Tab-separated table of C-alpha atoms in Angstrom:
chain	number	residue	atom	x	y	z
A	735	MET	CA	124.864	207.011	164.348
A	736	PRO	CA	121.504	207.666	166.030
A	737	PRO	CA	120.966	206.493	169.606
A	738	PRO	CA	119.091	203.218	170.077
A	739	LEU	CA	115.303	203.359	170.240
A	740	LYS	CA	113.674	203.348	173.664
A	741	THR	CA	111.661	200.249	174.498
A	742	LEU	CA	107.919	200.576	173.872
A	743	HIS	CA	105.622	199.226	176.619
A	744	TRP	CA	101.836	198.946	176.406
A	745	VAL	CA	99.878	199.440	179.625
A	746	GLY	CA	96.526	197.743	180.159
A	747	SER	CA	94.404	197.444	177.020
A	748	ALA	CA	96.166	200.261	175.119
A	749	LYS	CA	97.557	198.040	172.341
A	750	LYS	CA	94.249	196.234	171.799
A	751	ASP	CA	92.403	199.565	171.808
A	752	LEU	CA	94.777	201.031	169.217
A	753	SER	CA	94.422	198.000	166.956
A	754	ALA	CA	90.635	198.532	166.887
A	755	MET	CA	91.026	202.062	165.465
A	756	PRO	CA	90.912	203.024	161.757
A	757	GLY	CA	94.100	202.337	159.795
A	758	ASP	CA	94.978	205.996	159.197
A	759	VAL	CA	94.691	206.706	162.927
A	760	GLN	CA	96.870	203.683	163.730
A	761	ASP	CA	99.480	204.941	161.257
A	762	THR	CA	99.585	208.419	162.816
A	763	PHE	CA	99.815	207.094	166.368
A	764	GLY	CA	102.376	204.471	165.367
A	765	TYR	CA	104.586	207.119	163.792
A	766	ALA	CA	104.218	209.387	166.847
A	767	LEU	CA	105.250	206.515	169.134
A	768	HIS	CA	108.215	205.681	166.899
A	769	LEU	CA	109.380	209.297	167.101
A	770	ALA	CA	109.007	209.187	170.896
A	771	GLN	CA	111.139	206.029	170.989
A	772	ALA	CA	113.784	207.933	169.016
A	773	GLY	CA	113.666	210.828	171.491
A	774	GLU	CA	111.739	213.113	169.151
A	775	LYS	CA	108.240	214.574	169.231
A	776	HIS	CA	105.461	214.304	166.638
A	777	LEU	CA	104.093	217.645	165.413
A	778	GLN	CA	100.659	216.742	166.836
A	779	ALA	CA	102.010	215.617	170.232
A	780	LYS	CA	101.343	217.997	173.100
A	781	PRO	CA	101.498	217.784	176.897
A	782	LEU	CA	98.288	216.414	178.401
A	783	LYS	CA	96.689	218.989	180.687
A	784	GLY	CA	96.455	217.925	184.303
A	785	PHE	CA	99.931	216.374	184.444
A	786	SER	CA	102.924	218.459	185.463
A	787	GLY	CA	105.524	219.099	182.805
A	788	ALA	CA	105.761	217.544	179.381
A	789	GLY	CA	106.255	213.956	180.540
A	790	VAL	CA	102.732	212.816	179.584
A	791	LEU	CA	101.855	213.525	175.967
A	792	GLU	CA	98.806	213.042	173.816
A	793	VAL	CA	98.339	212.822	170.078
A	794	VAL	CA	94.910	213.669	168.689
A	795	GLU	CA	93.764	212.451	165.271
A	796	ASP	CA	90.437	213.051	163.543
A	797	ASP	CA	88.874	210.496	161.216
A	798	GLN	CA	85.464	210.048	159.638
A	799	GLY	CA	84.483	207.958	162.657
A	800	GLY	CA	85.377	210.680	165.167
A	801	THR	CA	88.289	211.932	167.220
A	802	TYR	CA	90.897	209.528	168.579
A	803	ARG	CA	93.609	210.032	171.181
A	804	ALA	CA	96.752	208.215	172.235
A	805	VAL	CA	98.367	209.104	175.560
A	806	TYR	CA	101.899	208.074	176.459
A	807	THR	CA	104.686	209.016	178.826
A	808	VAL	CA	108.336	209.703	178.120
A	809	ARG	CA	109.218	210.360	181.787
A	810	TYR	CA	111.530	207.357	181.953
A	811	ALA	CA	114.926	207.327	180.261
A	812	GLY	CA	114.865	203.912	178.617
A	813	ALA	CA	111.208	203.469	177.738
A	814	VAL	CA	108.040	204.918	176.280
A	815	TYR	CA	104.841	203.733	177.968
A	816	VAL	CA	101.560	203.869	176.058
A	817	LEU	CA	98.997	204.602	178.760
A	818	HIS	CA	95.692	204.839	176.897
A	819	CYS	CA	94.277	204.834	173.358
A	820	PHE	CA	90.642	205.820	172.977
A	821	GLN	CA	87.967	207.486	170.911
A	822	LYS	CA	86.733	210.715	172.423
A	823	LYS	CA	82.972	210.393	172.656
A	824	SER	CA	82.110	213.641	174.447
A	825	THR	CA	80.195	216.181	172.412
A	826	HIS	CA	81.171	219.097	174.664
A	827	GLY	CA	84.510	220.835	174.294
A	828	ILE	CA	87.952	219.364	173.838
A	829	ALA	CA	88.679	218.361	177.437
A	830	THR	CA	89.594	214.740	178.077
A	831	PRO	CA	86.639	213.042	179.818
A	832	LYS	CA	87.082	212.411	183.560
A	833	PRO	CA	86.902	208.572	183.362
A	834	ASP	CA	89.700	208.610	180.768
A	835	MET	CA	91.803	210.969	182.915
A	836	GLU	CA	91.316	208.683	185.925
A	837	LEU	CA	92.370	205.652	183.880
A	838	ILE	CA	95.476	207.487	182.632
A	839	GLU	CA	96.387	208.482	186.214
A	840	ALA	CA	95.924	204.907	187.457
A	841	ARG	CA	98.043	203.472	184.650
A	842	LEU	CA	100.731	206.092	185.246
A	843	LYS	CA	100.904	204.953	188.896
A	844	VAL	CA	101.367	201.355	187.706
A	845	VAL	CA	104.235	202.480	185.474
A	846	ALA	CA	105.848	204.453	188.300
A	847	ALA	CA	105.693	201.409	190.572
A	848	ARG	CA	107.180	199.215	187.838
A	849	GLU	CA	110.025	201.671	187.260
A	850	LYS	CA	110.887	201.732	190.990
A	851	GLU	CA	111.453	197.956	191.045
C-alpha cells in the first residue's frame, strides 16, 4: 500500500495564479504537484538555482502563450508548499527574473516560520 499523500499548501497567490494559466499548463503542474505529494518527482521538475540542495523545485512548461513556471518546496516531511506560479516574461535567457526570485525567497521564509510553530 502506498504511503499517504503529503498535504498540499498554497502560499500567497500561487493557487489563483495557477488557475489563470492555460489548461494544458495547469494539467502539467497539477500532475507534478501530485507526484510531489506522493514523494516522487515529475520528469520536468528540477532544483531551482539559487537555493541549496533539491528542496526547492521548479517545473517549466511551454504553451502558445509563452513559458510558465511553478515553484514548490518539498523540504518538509508532511507537506508540499507551492511557492509561486508565474509566466516568465523575460526575453533574455532562461534565468528566473530577480523579482520572482525575491518573491520565492520571501514565501519560503513564511513557510519556514510556519513550520517552526
